[in-house]
Short mmCIF file of C-alpha atoms and ligand atoms in Angstrom, two decimals:
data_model
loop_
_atom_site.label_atom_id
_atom_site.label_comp_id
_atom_site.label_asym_id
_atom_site.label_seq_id
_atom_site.Cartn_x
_atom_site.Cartn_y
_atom_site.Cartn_z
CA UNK A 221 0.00 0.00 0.00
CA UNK A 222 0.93 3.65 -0.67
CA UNK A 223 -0.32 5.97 1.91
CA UNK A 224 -0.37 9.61 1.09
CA UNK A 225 -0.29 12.35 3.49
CA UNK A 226 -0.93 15.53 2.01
CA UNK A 227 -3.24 18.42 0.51
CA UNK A 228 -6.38 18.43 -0.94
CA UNK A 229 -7.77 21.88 -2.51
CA UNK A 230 -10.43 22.71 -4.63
CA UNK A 231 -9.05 25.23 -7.46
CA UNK A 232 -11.02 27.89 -8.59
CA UNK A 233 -9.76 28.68 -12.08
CA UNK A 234 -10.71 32.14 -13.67
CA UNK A 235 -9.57 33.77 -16.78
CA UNK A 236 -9.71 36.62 -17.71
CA UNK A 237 -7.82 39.64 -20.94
CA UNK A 238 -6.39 41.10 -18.34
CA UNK A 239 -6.36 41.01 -14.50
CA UNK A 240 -7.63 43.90 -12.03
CA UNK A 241 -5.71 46.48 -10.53
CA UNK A 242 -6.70 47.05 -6.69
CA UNK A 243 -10.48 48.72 -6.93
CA UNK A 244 -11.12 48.00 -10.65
CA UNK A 245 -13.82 45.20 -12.10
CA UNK A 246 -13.01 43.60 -14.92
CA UNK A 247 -15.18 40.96 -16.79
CA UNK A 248 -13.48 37.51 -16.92
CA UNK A 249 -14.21 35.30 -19.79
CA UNK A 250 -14.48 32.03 -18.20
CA UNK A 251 -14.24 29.75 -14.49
CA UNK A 252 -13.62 26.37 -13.23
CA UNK A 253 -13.70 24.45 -9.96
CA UNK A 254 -10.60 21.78 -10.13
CA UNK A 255 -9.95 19.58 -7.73
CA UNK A 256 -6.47 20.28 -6.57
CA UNK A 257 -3.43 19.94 -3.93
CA UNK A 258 -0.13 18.18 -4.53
CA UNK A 259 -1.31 15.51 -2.06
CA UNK A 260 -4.72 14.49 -3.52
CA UNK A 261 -2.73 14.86 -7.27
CA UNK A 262 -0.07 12.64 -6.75
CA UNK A 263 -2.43 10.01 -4.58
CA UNK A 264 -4.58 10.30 -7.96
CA UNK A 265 -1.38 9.67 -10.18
CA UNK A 266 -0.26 6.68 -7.92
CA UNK A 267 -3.87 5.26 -8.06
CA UNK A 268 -4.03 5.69 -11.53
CA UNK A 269 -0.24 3.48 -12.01
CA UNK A 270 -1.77 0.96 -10.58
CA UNK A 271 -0.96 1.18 -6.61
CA UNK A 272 -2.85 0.33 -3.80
CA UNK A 273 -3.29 3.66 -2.51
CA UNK A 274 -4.76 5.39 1.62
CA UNK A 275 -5.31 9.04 2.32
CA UNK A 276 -4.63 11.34 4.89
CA UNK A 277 -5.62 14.44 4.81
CA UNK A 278 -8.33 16.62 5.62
CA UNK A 279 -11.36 18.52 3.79
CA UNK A 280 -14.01 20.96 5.10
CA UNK A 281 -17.58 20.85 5.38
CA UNK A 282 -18.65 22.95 2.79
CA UNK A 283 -19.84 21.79 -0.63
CA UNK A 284 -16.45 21.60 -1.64
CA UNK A 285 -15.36 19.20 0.95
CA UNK A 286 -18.19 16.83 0.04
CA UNK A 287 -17.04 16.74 -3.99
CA UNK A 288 -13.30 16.60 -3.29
CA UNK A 289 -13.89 13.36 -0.93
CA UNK A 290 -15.91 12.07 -3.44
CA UNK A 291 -13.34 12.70 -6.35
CA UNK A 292 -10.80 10.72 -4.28
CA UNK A 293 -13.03 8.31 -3.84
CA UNK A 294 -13.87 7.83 -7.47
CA UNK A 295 -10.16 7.63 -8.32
CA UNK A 296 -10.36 3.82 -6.89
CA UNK A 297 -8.56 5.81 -3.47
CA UNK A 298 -9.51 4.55 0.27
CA UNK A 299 -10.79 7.64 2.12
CA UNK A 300 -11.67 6.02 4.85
CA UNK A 301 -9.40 7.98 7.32
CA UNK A 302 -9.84 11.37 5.24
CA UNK A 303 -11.43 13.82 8.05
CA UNK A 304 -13.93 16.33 7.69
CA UNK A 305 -13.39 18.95 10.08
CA UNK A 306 -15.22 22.75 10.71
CA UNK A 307 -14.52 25.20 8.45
CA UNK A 308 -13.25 25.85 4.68
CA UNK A 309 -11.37 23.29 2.64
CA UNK A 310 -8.41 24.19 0.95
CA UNK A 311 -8.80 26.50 -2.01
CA UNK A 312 -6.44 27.83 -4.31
CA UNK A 313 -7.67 31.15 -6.19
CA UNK A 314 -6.27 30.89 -9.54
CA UNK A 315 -6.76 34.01 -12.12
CA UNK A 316 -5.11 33.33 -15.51
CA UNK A 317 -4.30 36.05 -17.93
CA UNK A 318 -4.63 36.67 -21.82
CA UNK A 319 -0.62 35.85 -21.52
CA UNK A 320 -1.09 32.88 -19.75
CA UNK A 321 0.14 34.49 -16.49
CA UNK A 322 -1.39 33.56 -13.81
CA UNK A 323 -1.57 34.82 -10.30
CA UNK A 324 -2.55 32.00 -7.45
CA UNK A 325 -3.46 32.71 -3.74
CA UNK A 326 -3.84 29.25 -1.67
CA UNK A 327 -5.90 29.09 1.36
CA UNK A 328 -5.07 26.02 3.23
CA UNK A 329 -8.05 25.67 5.36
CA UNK A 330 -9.22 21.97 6.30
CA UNK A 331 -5.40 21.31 5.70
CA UNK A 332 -3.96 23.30 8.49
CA UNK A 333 -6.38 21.63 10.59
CA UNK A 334 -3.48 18.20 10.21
CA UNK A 335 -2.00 19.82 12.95
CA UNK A 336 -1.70 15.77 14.93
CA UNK A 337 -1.84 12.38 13.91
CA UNK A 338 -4.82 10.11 15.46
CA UNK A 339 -3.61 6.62 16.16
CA UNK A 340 -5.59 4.95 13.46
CA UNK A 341 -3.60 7.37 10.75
CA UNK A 342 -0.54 6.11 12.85
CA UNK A 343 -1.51 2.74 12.55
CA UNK A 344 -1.86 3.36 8.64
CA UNK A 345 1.47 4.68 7.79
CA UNK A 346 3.11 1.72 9.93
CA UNK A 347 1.45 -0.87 7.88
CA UNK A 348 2.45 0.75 4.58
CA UNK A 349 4.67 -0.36 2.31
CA UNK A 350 5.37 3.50 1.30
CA UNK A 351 4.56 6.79 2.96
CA UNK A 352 4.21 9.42 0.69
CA UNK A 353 4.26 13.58 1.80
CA UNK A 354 4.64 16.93 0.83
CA UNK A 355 4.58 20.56 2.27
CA UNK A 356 1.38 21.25 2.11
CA UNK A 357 0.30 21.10 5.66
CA UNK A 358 1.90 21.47 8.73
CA UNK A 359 5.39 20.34 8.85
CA UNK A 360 5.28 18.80 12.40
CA UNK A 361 2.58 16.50 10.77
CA UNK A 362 5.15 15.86 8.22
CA UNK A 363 8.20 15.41 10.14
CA UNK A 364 5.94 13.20 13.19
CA UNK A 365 4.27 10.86 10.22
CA UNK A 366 8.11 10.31 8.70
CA UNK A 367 9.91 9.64 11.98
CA UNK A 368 6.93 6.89 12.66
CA UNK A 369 7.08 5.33 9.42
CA UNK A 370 10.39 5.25 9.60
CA UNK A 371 10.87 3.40 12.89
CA UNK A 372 7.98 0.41 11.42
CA UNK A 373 10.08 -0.05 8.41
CA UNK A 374 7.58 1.62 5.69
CA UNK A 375 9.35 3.99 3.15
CA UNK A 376 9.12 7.50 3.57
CA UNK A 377 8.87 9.27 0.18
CA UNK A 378 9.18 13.06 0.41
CA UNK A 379 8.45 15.78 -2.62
CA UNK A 380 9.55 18.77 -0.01
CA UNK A 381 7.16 21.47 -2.22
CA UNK A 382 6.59 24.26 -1.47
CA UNK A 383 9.79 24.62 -0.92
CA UNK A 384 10.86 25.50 2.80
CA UNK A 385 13.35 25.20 5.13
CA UNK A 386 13.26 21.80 6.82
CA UNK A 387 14.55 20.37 10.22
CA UNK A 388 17.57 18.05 9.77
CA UNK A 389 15.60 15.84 11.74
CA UNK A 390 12.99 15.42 8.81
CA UNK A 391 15.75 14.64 6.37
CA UNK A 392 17.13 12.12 8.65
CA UNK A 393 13.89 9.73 8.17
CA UNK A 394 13.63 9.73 4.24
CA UNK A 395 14.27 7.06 1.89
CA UNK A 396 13.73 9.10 -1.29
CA UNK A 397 13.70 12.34 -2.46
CA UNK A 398 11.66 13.64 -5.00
CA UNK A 399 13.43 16.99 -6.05
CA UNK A 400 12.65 19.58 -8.90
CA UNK A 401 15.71 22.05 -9.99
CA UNK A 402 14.86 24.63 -7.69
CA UNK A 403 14.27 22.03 -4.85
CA UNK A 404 16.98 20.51 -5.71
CA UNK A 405 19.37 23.93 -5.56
CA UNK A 406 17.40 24.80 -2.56
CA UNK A 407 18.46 21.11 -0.51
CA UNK A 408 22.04 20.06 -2.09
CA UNK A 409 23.53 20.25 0.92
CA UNK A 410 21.21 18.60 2.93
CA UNK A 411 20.08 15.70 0.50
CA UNK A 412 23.79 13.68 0.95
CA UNK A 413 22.45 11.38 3.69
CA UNK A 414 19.68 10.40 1.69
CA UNK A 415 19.54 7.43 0.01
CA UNK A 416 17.70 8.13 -3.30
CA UNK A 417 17.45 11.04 -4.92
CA UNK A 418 15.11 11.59 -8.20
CA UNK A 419 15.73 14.74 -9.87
CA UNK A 420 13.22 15.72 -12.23
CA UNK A 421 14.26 18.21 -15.31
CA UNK A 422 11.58 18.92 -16.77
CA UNK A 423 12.05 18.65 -20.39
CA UNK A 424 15.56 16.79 -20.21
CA UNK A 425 13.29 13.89 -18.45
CA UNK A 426 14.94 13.11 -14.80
CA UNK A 427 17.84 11.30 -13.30
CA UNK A 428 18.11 8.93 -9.85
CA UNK A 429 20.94 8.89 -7.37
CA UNK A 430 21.35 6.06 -5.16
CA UNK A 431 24.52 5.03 -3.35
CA UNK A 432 26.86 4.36 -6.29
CA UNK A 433 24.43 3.98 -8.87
CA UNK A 434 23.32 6.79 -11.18
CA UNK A 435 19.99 6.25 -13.43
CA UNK A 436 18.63 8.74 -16.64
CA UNK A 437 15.52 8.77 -17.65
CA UNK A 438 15.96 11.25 -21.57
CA UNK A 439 13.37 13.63 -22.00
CA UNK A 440 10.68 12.46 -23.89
CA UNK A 441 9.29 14.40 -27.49
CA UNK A 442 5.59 15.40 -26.88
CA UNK A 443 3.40 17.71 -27.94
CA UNK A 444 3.44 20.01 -24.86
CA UNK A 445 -0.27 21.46 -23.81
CA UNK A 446 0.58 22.48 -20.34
CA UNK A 447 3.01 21.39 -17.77
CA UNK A 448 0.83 21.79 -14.52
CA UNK A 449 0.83 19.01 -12.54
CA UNK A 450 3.71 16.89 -14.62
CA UNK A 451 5.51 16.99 -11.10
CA UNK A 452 2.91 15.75 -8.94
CA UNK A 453 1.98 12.67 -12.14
CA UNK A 454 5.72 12.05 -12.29
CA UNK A 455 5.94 11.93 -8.27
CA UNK A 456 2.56 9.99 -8.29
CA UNK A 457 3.71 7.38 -10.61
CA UNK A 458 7.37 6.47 -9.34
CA UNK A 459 5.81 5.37 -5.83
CA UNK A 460 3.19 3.94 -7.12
CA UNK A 461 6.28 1.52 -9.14
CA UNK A 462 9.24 1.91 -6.58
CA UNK A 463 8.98 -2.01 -5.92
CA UNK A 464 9.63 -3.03 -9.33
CA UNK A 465 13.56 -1.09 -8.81
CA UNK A 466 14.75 2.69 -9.69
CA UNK A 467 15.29 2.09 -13.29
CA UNK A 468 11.75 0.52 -14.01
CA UNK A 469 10.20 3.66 -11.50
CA UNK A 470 12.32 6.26 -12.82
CA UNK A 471 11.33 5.21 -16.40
CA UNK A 472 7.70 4.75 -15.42
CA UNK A 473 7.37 8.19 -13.52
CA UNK A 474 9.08 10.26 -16.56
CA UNK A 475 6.97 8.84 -18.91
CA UNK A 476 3.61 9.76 -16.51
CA UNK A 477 5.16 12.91 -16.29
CA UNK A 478 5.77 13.70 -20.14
CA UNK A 479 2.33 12.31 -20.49
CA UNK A 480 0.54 15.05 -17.98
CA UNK A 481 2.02 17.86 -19.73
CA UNK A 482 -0.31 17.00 -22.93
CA UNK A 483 -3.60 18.24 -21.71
CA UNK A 484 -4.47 20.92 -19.92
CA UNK A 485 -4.82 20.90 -16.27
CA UNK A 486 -3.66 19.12 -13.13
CA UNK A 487 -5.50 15.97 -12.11
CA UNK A 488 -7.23 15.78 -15.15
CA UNK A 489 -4.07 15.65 -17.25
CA UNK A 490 -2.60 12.67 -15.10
CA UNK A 491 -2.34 9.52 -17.60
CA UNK A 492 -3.21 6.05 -16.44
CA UNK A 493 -1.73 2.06 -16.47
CA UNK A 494 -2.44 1.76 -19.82
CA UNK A 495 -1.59 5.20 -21.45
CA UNK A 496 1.78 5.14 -19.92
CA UNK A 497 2.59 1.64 -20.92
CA UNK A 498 1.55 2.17 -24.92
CA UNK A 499 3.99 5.60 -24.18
CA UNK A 500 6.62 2.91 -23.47
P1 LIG B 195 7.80 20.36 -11.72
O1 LIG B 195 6.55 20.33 -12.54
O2 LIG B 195 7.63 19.89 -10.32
O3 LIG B 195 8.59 21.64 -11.82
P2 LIG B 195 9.44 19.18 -13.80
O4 LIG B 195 9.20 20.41 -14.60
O5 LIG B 195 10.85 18.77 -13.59
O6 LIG B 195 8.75 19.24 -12.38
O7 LIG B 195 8.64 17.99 -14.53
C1 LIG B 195 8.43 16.75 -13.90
C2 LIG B 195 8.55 15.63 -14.93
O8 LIG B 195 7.54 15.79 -15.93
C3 LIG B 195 9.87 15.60 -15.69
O9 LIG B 195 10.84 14.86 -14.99
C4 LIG B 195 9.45 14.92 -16.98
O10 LIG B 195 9.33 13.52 -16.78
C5 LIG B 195 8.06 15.48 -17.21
N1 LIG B 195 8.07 16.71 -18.02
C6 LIG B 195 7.89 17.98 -17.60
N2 LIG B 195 7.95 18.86 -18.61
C7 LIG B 195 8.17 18.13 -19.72
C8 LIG B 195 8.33 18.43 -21.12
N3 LIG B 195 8.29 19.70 -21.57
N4 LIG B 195 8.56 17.41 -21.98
C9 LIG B 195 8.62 16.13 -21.56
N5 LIG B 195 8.47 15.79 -20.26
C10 LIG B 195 8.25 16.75 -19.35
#
């Protein structure tokens, strides 16, 4: 099983010619609700490689809450230990521009709320074979959840985005590292201990450090519609593989992650078993 600990949001997409200056209304030309959050799109991108894959996390319970549990739920994902708690979910407010800049404000809501771990999400990440987490809720969560997995054996995966400073201690519990360029810049000196490393380079594809061993995945020629989300697919789909080796994963993941960037969107552009595997 891979257990993810993380986000969910609901995005609110609107775009618009061009956006507001403080005290002006402008008319936008269109809006979307999306579900979002790096931890609800990469449990959706391990899901849909084939894994075995447990929430944690929390949503609100507004309307959104209700429709983001239920689109983790239809993603074949066990929910049973998602919470609803008081309040807001996440939401990211997303306004995208006639340039295609867009400007995003993220309310974390329900997912500030992780602020503790009950002992049937403790019991959960011990009987994992994988823990999976980001940075999108509070990092004591993060760095308790790690340090428990670690000491029952189960894997602990980490994609540290946002990026953030991070307590040594934190570092000290994970197996692999799931690192962009920036992330990567921002943690070289504190990613040596670690035993693998997956870069990702966008374009050039991504490359795996382990030990001795050094692993490169080429970038792969597509057709590229948008590139939201080809982390969290690529992220998604190597833990959702990491049993079958590094090479098979890293190959796997880049390949989910080349795929994502050829439709617009973030968990809607995250391919599945058989997509990827015709790719290959
Ligand atoms: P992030 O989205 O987190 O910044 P990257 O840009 O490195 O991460 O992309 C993650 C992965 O998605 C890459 O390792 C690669 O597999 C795939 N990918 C991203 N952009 C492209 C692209 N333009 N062409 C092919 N693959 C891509």
């Amino acid at each position: 099983t891979v257990v993810v600990l993380g986000s969910v949001n609901m995005d609110l997409v609107t775009t618009t010619a061009h956006r507001p200056a403080p005290g002006e209304t402008v008319l936008g030309s269109g809006f979307a609700t999306v579900p979002g959050g790096k931890g609800a799109n990469q449990a959706i991108a391990a899901a849909r490689s084939g894994a075995d894959v447990r929430f944690l996390g929390a949503v609100g319970d507004d309307a959104f809450g209700a429709t983001l549990r239920a689109t983790l739920d239809g993603a074949g994902i066990d929910t049973t230990l998602l919470r609803t708690v008081p309040g807001p979910s996440g939401v990211a407010t997303i306004v995208v521009d006639g340039d295609g800049e867009n400007s995003i404000i993220v309310v974390a809501g329900a997912n500030g709320r992780m602020t503790d771990l009950t002992e049937a999400e403790l019991a959960t990440i011990a009987a994992a074979d994988i823990l999976l987490c980001q940075l999108e809720i509070p990092l004591e969560t993060v760095t308790a959840a790690a340090h428990h997995a670690g000491s029952a054996g189960t894997l602990v995966a980490l994609n540290p985005s946002p990026v953030q400073p991070l307590p040594a201690r934190l570092w000290a519990d994970v197996d692999l590292a799931i690192v962009n360029s920036l992330e990567y810049e921002q943690f070289s000196s504190t990613l040596g201990p670690v035993a693998h490393v997956v870069r990702t380079l966008g374009a050039d594809g991504a490359v795996y450090r382990g030990g001795d061993t050094e692993l490169v995945a080429g970038g792969r020629r597509v057709d590229v519609v948008d590139t939201t989300g080809a982390g969290d697919a690529f992220t998604g789909a190597l833990v959702a593989t990491w049993s079958q080796g590094a090479a098979a994963a890293l190959n796997w993941a880049n390949a989910a992650g080349a795929l994502a960037t050829t439709q617009l969107g973030a968990s809607a552009s995250i391919p599945g078993r058989e997509q990827i595997a015709a790719a290959l």
